[in-house]
Amino acid sequence: YDDEVLHVNTFTETKQLSEAFNKMLGRLKQLDQSREEFVSNVSHELKTPLTSMKVLADSLLAQEDVPIELYQEFMGDIAKEIDRENDIITDLLSLVKMDKTAKDLHIKSVNINELLELILKRLKPIAETKNVEVVLESFRPVTAEIDEVKLTLAFSNLVENAIKYNHEGGWVHVSLNADHKYFYVKVADSGIGIPEEDQVHIFERFYRVDKSHSREMGGTGLGLAIARNAVIIHRGSVKIYSNEGEGTTFTVRIPLTYVA
Ligand code: ADP
């Protein structure tokens, strides 16, 4: 009888082990595939401005007497593509930094009300170009243990998007609240909204609902991926509520005290 039990146990254990092994193998394959996808996306994104620059430079070179206006126009376009390439590289570097684990965090006690005020002040000029009203509502004073640089980037990206994907004359409402455990930052806008089928993908690297609109706005498709990673390394969460054509609200929840 004992032998039989032993046999059954070994059998189930072997089965469990092989299931666990297969699961791990599947996960590794998935990781490898997503790494490959990322490298191919990065290459594609970096190549696009280069291709434009090459076309512009070649067409200038092909002409003998280039009128000064045309020269200036093409050079202006080349400069814009260089700026774009630069933005992509800056965002990629931020993303790589955010991908690292908690040991790279510089945690200190930060006044979140002041942090948000500063972010809004910095983004005011962009909002003014679209006549978008940006309001901050602080329900209480909040101090939390965070990495200031990383969360500043995360909140800036959310507020900048709320302005970028808004209508002329629209509004952005940022609010700060807290309970005994977490603080909550809500970024609500009166913008174009995000279709339901896109909402699950919105935090993926390089995912955009409308590629040409994002490009026009100077977007790289990395802002939300950066924001989400920054929130996750603080053991926080970010949720999205959106109705197409009506606006979007992102809610971020971060623990007040950092636990490694
Ligand atoms: P991008 O650089 O293109 O803005 P993000 O990663 O920041 O990249 O955002 C991904 C996409 O999500 C955007 O291209 C846009 O389509 C959509 N999006 C993000 N925020 C908003 C928002 N507040 N309202 C509407 N669409 C948004």
mmCIF file of C-alpha atoms and ligand atoms in Angstrom:
data_model
loop_
_atom_site.group_PDB
_atom_site.id
_atom_site.type_symbol
_atom_site.label_atom_id
_atom_site.label_comp_id
_atom_site.label_asym_id
_atom_site.label_seq_id
_atom_site.Cartn_x
_atom_site.Cartn_y
_atom_site.Cartn_z
ATOM 1 C CA TYR A 1 0.000 0.000 0.000
ATOM 2 C CA ASP A 2 2.798 2.396 0.982
ATOM 3 C CA ASP A 3 4.561 1.655 -2.254
ATOM 4 C CA GLU A 4 1.466 2.517 -4.167
ATOM 5 C CA VAL A 5 1.106 5.895 -2.411
ATOM 6 C CA LEU A 6 4.757 6.651 -3.095
ATOM 7 C CA HIS A 7 4.265 5.760 -6.709
ATOM 8 C CA VAL A 8 1.202 8.000 -7.034
ATOM 9 C CA ASN A 9 3.040 10.884 -5.331
ATOM 10 C CA THR A 10 6.072 10.608 -7.559
ATOM 11 C CA PHE A 11 3.833 10.435 -10.564
ATOM 12 C CA THR A 12 1.907 13.618 -9.629
ATOM 13 C CA GLU A 13 5.113 15.401 -8.675
ATOM 14 C CA THR A 14 6.742 14.573 -11.990
ATOM 15 C CA LYS A 15 3.621 15.725 -13.778
ATOM 16 C CA GLN A 16 3.562 18.970 -11.786
ATOM 17 C CA LEU A 17 7.247 19.541 -12.453
ATOM 18 C CA SER A 18 6.886 19.022 -16.156
ATOM 19 C CA GLU A 19 3.878 21.345 -16.222
ATOM 20 C CA ALA A 20 5.865 24.019 -14.381
ATOM 21 C CA PHE A 21 8.777 23.523 -16.755
ATOM 22 C CA ASN A 22 6.533 23.876 -19.795
ATOM 23 C CA LYS A 23 4.964 27.009 -18.351
ATOM 24 C CA MET A 24 8.394 28.535 -17.789
ATOM 25 C CA LEU A 25 9.490 27.594 -21.284
ATOM 26 C CA GLY A 26 6.370 29.233 -22.697
ATOM 27 C CA ARG A 27 7.060 32.387 -20.703
ATOM 28 C CA LEU A 28 10.682 32.478 -21.909
ATOM 29 C CA LYS A 29 9.534 32.087 -25.508
ATOM 30 C CA GLN A 30 7.044 34.916 -24.990
ATOM 31 C CA LEU A 31 9.773 37.152 -23.537
ATOM 32 C CA ASP A 32 12.074 36.389 -26.421
ATOM 33 C CA GLN A 33 9.325 37.171 -28.895
ATOM 34 C CA SER A 34 8.465 40.467 -27.207
ATOM 35 C CA ARG A 35 12.163 41.425 -27.125
ATOM 36 C CA GLU A 36 12.423 40.685 -30.831
ATOM 37 C CA GLU A 37 9.279 42.712 -31.511
ATOM 38 C CA PHE A 38 10.655 45.616 -29.484
ATOM 39 C CA VAL A 39 13.964 45.673 -31.381
ATOM 40 C CA SER A 40 12.151 45.561 -34.696
ATOM 41 C CA ASN A 41 9.756 48.357 -33.602
ATOM 42 C CA VAL A 42 12.652 50.503 -32.387
ATOM 43 C CA SER A 43 14.511 50.032 -35.667
ATOM 44 C CA HIS A 44 11.433 50.930 -37.647
ATOM 45 C CA GLU A 45 10.709 54.035 -35.556
ATOM 46 C CA LEU A 46 14.315 55.241 -35.787
ATOM 47 C CA LYS A 47 14.439 54.609 -39.519
ATOM 48 C CA THR A 48 11.371 56.684 -40.365
ATOM 49 C CA PRO A 49 12.937 60.123 -39.700
ATOM 50 C CA LEU A 50 16.153 58.960 -41.379
ATOM 51 C CA THR A 51 14.265 57.999 -44.538
ATOM 52 C CA SER A 52 12.588 61.414 -44.664
ATOM 53 C CA MET A 53 15.924 63.183 -44.168
ATOM 54 C CA LYS A 54 17.529 61.126 -46.917
ATOM 55 C CA VAL A 55 14.738 61.977 -49.386
ATOM 56 C CA LEU A 56 14.970 65.680 -48.524
ATOM 57 C CA ALA A 57 18.770 65.797 -48.757
ATOM 58 C CA ASP A 58 18.823 63.815 -52.030
ATOM 59 C CA SER A 59 16.313 66.067 -53.687
ATOM 60 C CA LEU A 60 18.342 69.156 -52.727
ATOM 61 C CA LEU A 61 21.511 67.519 -54.028
ATOM 62 C CA ALA A 62 19.853 66.590 -57.324
ATOM 63 C CA GLN A 63 19.200 70.230 -58.215
ATOM 64 C CA GLU A 64 21.879 72.518 -59.539
ATOM 65 C CA ASP A 65 20.531 75.902 -58.599
ATOM 66 C CA VAL A 66 18.373 75.522 -55.559
ATOM 67 C CA PRO A 67 16.289 78.636 -54.847
ATOM 68 C CA ILE A 68 17.050 79.893 -51.355
ATOM 69 C CA GLU A 69 13.372 79.519 -50.249
ATOM 70 C CA LEU A 70 13.324 75.865 -51.244
ATOM 71 C CA TYR A 71 16.666 75.277 -49.574
ATOM 72 C CA GLN A 72 15.407 76.849 -46.357
ATOM 73 C CA GLU A 73 12.153 74.904 -46.460
ATOM 74 C CA PHE A 74 13.911 71.552 -46.928
ATOM 75 C CA MET A 75 16.539 72.319 -44.316
ATOM 76 C CA GLY A 76 13.726 73.267 -41.899
ATOM 77 C CA ASP A 77 12.079 69.897 -42.574
ATOM 78 C CA ILE A 78 15.369 68.089 -42.012
ATOM 79 C CA ALA A 79 15.830 69.911 -38.700
ATOM 80 C CA LYS A 80 12.326 68.778 -37.643
ATOM 81 C CA GLU A 81 13.164 65.161 -38.437
ATOM 82 C CA ILE A 82 16.359 65.474 -36.378
ATOM 83 C CA ASP A 83 14.276 66.774 -33.449
ATOM 84 C CA ARG A 84 11.966 63.810 -33.852
ATOM 85 C CA GLU A 85 14.848 61.326 -33.890
ATOM 86 C CA ASN A 86 16.125 63.012 -30.750
ATOM 87 C CA ASP A 87 12.724 62.726 -29.010
ATOM 88 C CA ILE A 88 12.516 59.011 -29.787
ATOM 89 C CA ILE A 89 16.013 58.370 -28.420
ATOM 90 C CA THR A 90 15.292 60.403 -25.261
ATOM 91 C CA ASP A 91 12.071 58.460 -24.656
ATOM 92 C CA LEU A 92 13.786 55.134 -25.339
ATOM 93 C CA LEU A 93 16.465 55.935 -22.784
ATOM 94 C CA SER A 94 13.794 56.880 -20.220
ATOM 95 C CA LEU A 95 11.990 53.630 -20.922
ATOM 96 C CA VAL A 96 15.135 51.551 -20.497
ATOM 97 C CA LYS A 97 15.803 53.298 -17.174
ATOM 98 C CA MET A 98 12.229 52.591 -16.044
ATOM 99 C CA ASP A 99 12.567 48.947 -17.021
ATOM 100 C CA LYS A 100 15.203 48.483 -14.388
ATOM 101 C CA THR A 101 14.157 47.272 -11.011
ATOM 102 C CA ALA A 102 13.622 49.026 -7.718
ATOM 103 C CA LYS A 103 17.319 49.197 -6.875
ATOM 104 C CA ASP A 104 17.628 52.140 -9.259
ATOM 105 C CA LEU A 105 15.001 54.166 -7.461
ATOM 106 C CA HIS A 106 15.999 57.310 -5.587
ATOM 107 C CA ILE A 107 13.332 57.390 -2.936
ATOM 108 C CA LYS A 108 12.802 60.445 -0.777
ATOM 109 C CA SER A 109 9.965 62.256 0.905
ATOM 110 C CA VAL A 110 8.277 64.548 -1.637
ATOM 111 C CA ASN A 111 5.471 67.093 -1.427
ATOM 112 C CA ILE A 112 3.122 65.841 -4.165
ATOM 113 C CA ASN A 113 1.055 69.063 -4.273
ATOM 114 C CA GLU A 114 4.172 71.035 -5.191
ATOM 115 C CA LEU A 115 5.321 68.391 -7.638
ATOM 116 C CA LEU A 116 2.017 68.596 -9.545
ATOM 117 C CA GLU A 117 2.002 72.405 -9.458
ATOM 118 C CA LEU A 118 5.441 72.446 -11.030
ATOM 119 C CA ILE A 119 4.432 69.982 -13.754
ATOM 120 C CA LEU A 120 1.374 72.057 -14.661
ATOM 121 C CA LYS A 121 3.425 75.232 -14.713
ATOM 122 C CA ARG A 122 5.898 73.645 -17.130
ATOM 123 C CA LEU A 123 3.121 72.446 -19.441
ATOM 124 C CA LYS A 124 1.176 75.711 -19.399
ATOM 125 C CA PRO A 125 2.792 77.081 -22.586
ATOM 126 C CA ILE A 126 1.729 73.968 -24.547
ATOM 127 C CA ALA A 127 -1.818 74.248 -23.172
ATOM 128 C CA GLU A 128 -1.972 77.906 -24.144
ATOM 129 C CA THR A 129 -1.210 77.141 -27.794
ATOM 130 C CA LYS A 130 -4.471 75.128 -27.868
ATOM 131 C CA ASN A 131 -6.431 77.329 -25.502
ATOM 132 C CA VAL A 132 -6.805 74.384 -23.158
ATOM 133 C CA GLU A 133 -7.587 75.238 -19.551
ATOM 134 C CA VAL A 134 -5.576 73.169 -17.062
ATOM 135 C CA VAL A 135 -6.773 73.109 -13.451
ATOM 136 C CA LEU A 136 -5.272 71.476 -10.375
ATOM 137 C CA GLU A 137 -7.500 70.512 -7.487
ATOM 138 C CA SER A 138 -5.698 69.381 -4.337
ATOM 139 C CA PHE A 139 -8.051 67.850 -1.800
ATOM 140 C CA ARG A 140 -5.395 67.613 0.887
ATOM 141 C CA PRO A 141 -1.673 68.104 1.459
ATOM 142 C CA VAL A 142 0.176 64.949 0.456
ATOM 143 C CA THR A 143 3.738 63.918 1.194
ATOM 144 C CA ALA A 144 4.924 60.555 -0.090
ATOM 145 C CA GLU A 145 8.093 58.508 -0.428
ATOM 146 C CA ILE A 146 8.756 58.417 -4.151
ATOM 147 C CA ASP A 147 11.360 58.758 -6.869
ATOM 148 C CA GLU A 148 10.673 62.347 -7.851
ATOM 149 C CA VAL A 149 12.263 62.239 -11.295
ATOM 150 C CA LYS A 150 10.464 59.085 -12.408
ATOM 151 C CA LEU A 151 7.002 60.064 -11.191
ATOM 152 C CA THR A 152 7.411 63.596 -12.537
ATOM 153 C CA LEU A 153 7.970 62.043 -15.935
ATOM 154 C CA ALA A 154 4.937 59.781 -15.516
ATOM 155 C CA PHE A 155 2.533 62.564 -14.484
ATOM 156 C CA SER A 156 3.968 64.938 -17.093
ATOM 157 C CA ASN A 157 3.292 62.389 -19.820
ATOM 158 C CA LEU A 158 -0.316 61.952 -18.693
ATOM 159 C CA VAL A 159 -1.001 65.687 -18.498
ATOM 160 C CA GLU A 160 0.796 66.359 -21.772
ATOM 161 C CA ASN A 161 -1.337 63.721 -23.504
ATOM 162 C CA ALA A 162 -4.481 65.220 -21.983
ATOM 163 C CA ILE A 163 -3.512 68.514 -23.637
ATOM 164 C CA LYS A 164 -2.263 67.018 -26.924
ATOM 165 C CA TYR A 165 -5.323 64.872 -27.561
ATOM 166 C CA ASN A 166 -7.742 67.627 -26.627
ATOM 167 C CA HIS A 167 -9.882 69.991 -28.644
ATOM 168 C CA GLU A 168 -9.130 73.659 -29.077
ATOM 169 C CA GLY A 169 -10.607 75.402 -26.001
ATOM 170 C CA GLY A 170 -10.980 72.160 -24.003
ATOM 171 C CA TRP A 171 -10.073 71.457 -20.371
ATOM 172 C CA VAL A 172 -7.772 69.242 -18.330
ATOM 173 C CA HIS A 173 -8.616 68.555 -14.698
ATOM 174 C CA VAL A 174 -5.843 67.183 -12.467
ATOM 175 C CA SER A 175 -6.780 66.201 -8.940
ATOM 176 C CA LEU A 176 -4.864 64.915 -5.941
ATOM 177 C CA ASN A 177 -6.336 62.993 -3.051
ATOM 178 C CA ALA A 178 -5.147 60.490 -0.441
ATOM 179 C CA ASP A 179 -6.293 58.029 2.182
ATOM 180 C CA HIS A 180 -4.211 56.456 4.952
ATOM 181 C CA LYS A 181 -2.352 54.193 2.515
ATOM 182 C CA TYR A 182 -2.259 55.668 -0.967
ATOM 183 C CA PHE A 183 -2.348 58.911 -2.877
ATOM 184 C CA TYR A 184 -4.417 59.244 -6.028
ATOM 185 C CA VAL A 185 -3.737 61.454 -9.024
ATOM 186 C CA LYS A 186 -6.519 61.782 -11.547
ATOM 187 C CA VAL A 187 -5.952 63.351 -14.952
ATOM 188 C CA ALA A 188 -9.242 63.972 -16.729
ATOM 189 C CA ASP A 189 -9.650 65.658 -20.096
ATOM 190 C CA SER A 190 -12.370 66.815 -22.465
ATOM 191 C CA GLY A 191 -10.458 65.431 -25.438
ATOM 192 C CA ILE A 192 -10.993 63.036 -28.308
ATOM 193 C CA GLY A 193 -11.236 59.929 -26.073
ATOM 194 C CA ILE A 194 -9.893 56.437 -26.751
ATOM 195 C CA PRO A 195 -11.987 53.774 -28.520
ATOM 196 C CA GLU A 196 -12.730 50.784 -26.299
ATOM 197 C CA GLU A 197 -10.831 48.299 -28.468
ATOM 198 C CA ASP A 198 -7.660 50.407 -28.194
ATOM 199 C CA GLN A 199 -7.825 50.851 -24.426
ATOM 200 C CA VAL A 200 -6.232 47.479 -23.640
ATOM 201 C CA HIS A 201 -3.241 48.262 -25.883
ATOM 202 C CA ILE A 202 -2.701 51.880 -24.969
ATOM 203 C CA PHE A 203 0.199 51.200 -22.559
ATOM 204 C CA GLU A 204 2.144 49.067 -25.066
ATOM 205 C CA ARG A 205 5.344 50.501 -26.450
ATOM 206 C CA PHE A 206 4.801 52.361 -29.751
ATOM 207 C CA TYR A 207 1.042 51.780 -29.735
ATOM 208 C CA ARG A 208 -0.953 54.757 -31.026
ATOM 209 C CA VAL A 209 -4.641 55.008 -31.850
ATOM 210 C CA ASP A 210 -3.933 57.342 -34.756
ATOM 211 C CA LYS A 211 -0.323 57.244 -35.864
ATOM 212 C CA SER A 212 -0.399 60.377 -37.975
ATOM 213 C CA HIS A 213 -2.190 62.401 -35.278
ATOM 214 C CA SER A 214 0.388 61.287 -32.687
ATOM 215 C CA ARG A 215 3.215 62.165 -35.080
ATOM 216 C CA GLU A 216 1.716 65.577 -35.737
ATOM 217 C CA MET A 217 1.630 66.165 -31.976
ATOM 218 C CA GLY A 218 5.296 65.186 -31.702
ATOM 219 C CA GLY A 219 4.445 61.849 -30.053
ATOM 220 C CA THR A 220 6.709 58.819 -29.974
ATOM 221 C CA GLY A 221 4.219 56.205 -28.750
ATOM 222 C CA LEU A 222 6.351 55.629 -25.645
ATOM 223 C CA GLY A 223 4.853 58.135 -23.188
ATOM 224 C CA LEU A 224 2.272 55.839 -21.622
ATOM 225 C CA ALA A 225 4.656 52.856 -21.498
ATOM 226 C CA ILE A 226 7.113 55.057 -19.586
ATOM 227 C CA ALA A 227 4.342 56.326 -17.278
ATOM 228 C CA ARG A 228 3.073 52.849 -16.503
ATOM 229 C CA ASN A 229 6.537 51.458 -15.773
ATOM 230 C CA ALA A 230 7.275 54.360 -13.425
ATOM 231 C CA VAL A 231 4.031 53.708 -11.557
ATOM 232 C CA ILE A 232 4.589 49.958 -11.384
ATOM 233 C CA ILE A 233 8.078 50.245 -9.894
ATOM 234 C CA HIS A 234 6.460 52.274 -7.113
ATOM 235 C CA ARG A 235 4.042 49.336 -6.632
ATOM 236 C CA GLY A 236 1.220 51.533 -7.839
ATOM 237 C CA SER A 237 -1.452 51.066 -10.477
ATOM 238 C CA VAL A 238 -2.932 53.082 -13.308
ATOM 239 C CA LYS A 239 -6.458 52.812 -14.683
ATOM 240 C CA ILE A 240 -8.089 54.303 -17.696
ATOM 241 C CA TYR A 241 -11.702 55.339 -18.281
ATOM 242 C CA SER A 242 -12.576 56.733 -21.648
ATOM 243 C CA ASN A 243 -15.457 57.363 -23.974
ATOM 244 C CA GLU A 244 -14.646 57.995 -27.588
ATOM 245 C CA GLY A 245 -15.394 61.595 -28.472
ATOM 246 C CA GLU A 246 -16.059 62.578 -24.868
ATOM 247 C CA GLY A 247 -12.730 62.502 -23.059
ATOM 248 C CA THR A 248 -10.415 60.354 -21.006
ATOM 249 C CA THR A 249 -9.523 59.942 -17.337
ATOM 250 C CA PHE A 250 -6.377 58.257 -16.060
ATOM 251 C CA THR A 251 -6.287 57.403 -12.351
ATOM 252 C CA VAL A 252 -2.953 56.639 -10.725
ATOM 253 C CA ARG A 253 -2.710 55.097 -7.268
ATOM 254 C CA ILE A 254 0.641 55.081 -5.447
ATOM 255 C CA PRO A 255 1.445 53.916 -1.894
ATOM 256 C CA LEU A 256 2.382 56.791 0.444
ATOM 257 C CA THR A 257 5.255 54.789 1.880
ATOM 258 C CA TYR A 258 7.672 52.969 -0.358
ATOM 259 C CA VAL A 259 8.182 49.296 0.459
ATOM 260 C CA ALA A 260 11.109 47.684 -1.345
HETATM 261 P P1 ADP B 1 2.266 59.373 -27.992
HETATM 262 O O1 ADP B 1 3.684 59.753 -27.978
HETATM 263 O O2 ADP B 1 1.782 58.914 -29.340
HETATM 264 O O3 ADP B 1 1.373 60.392 -27.373
HETATM 265 P P2 ADP B 1 1.664 57.661 -25.699
HETATM 266 O O4 ADP B 1 2.262 56.358 -25.315
HETATM 267 O O5 ADP B 1 1.793 58.788 -24.751
HETATM 268 O O6 ADP B 1 2.252 58.010 -27.124
HETATM 269 O O7 ADP B 1 0.127 57.406 -25.982
HETATM 270 C C1 ADP B 1 -0.249 56.356 -26.850
HETATM 271 C C2 ADP B 1 -1.499 56.710 -27.630
HETATM 272 O O8 ADP B 1 -2.605 56.757 -26.738
HETATM 273 C C3 ADP B 1 -1.479 58.078 -28.294
HETATM 274 O O9 ADP B 1 -0.875 58.012 -29.565
HETATM 275 C C4 ADP B 1 -2.960 58.396 -28.384
HETATM 276 O O10 ADP B 1 -3.507 57.754 -29.519
HETATM 277 C C5 ADP B 1 -3.538 57.730 -27.155
HETATM 278 N N1 ADP B 1 -3.742 58.646 -26.023
HETATM 279 C C6 ADP B 1 -2.943 58.804 -24.936
HETATM 280 N N2 ADP B 1 -3.457 59.682 -24.061
HETATM 281 C C7 ADP B 1 -4.636 60.095 -24.584
HETATM 282 C C8 ADP B 1 -5.664 61.001 -24.141
HETATM 283 N N3 ADP B 1 -5.575 61.668 -22.980
HETATM 284 N N4 ADP B 1 -6.745 61.163 -24.952
HETATM 285 C C9 ADP B 1 -6.858 60.493 -26.119
HETATM 286 N N5 ADP B 1 -5.917 59.632 -26.593
HETATM 287 C C10 ADP B 1 -4.828 59.429 -25.840
#
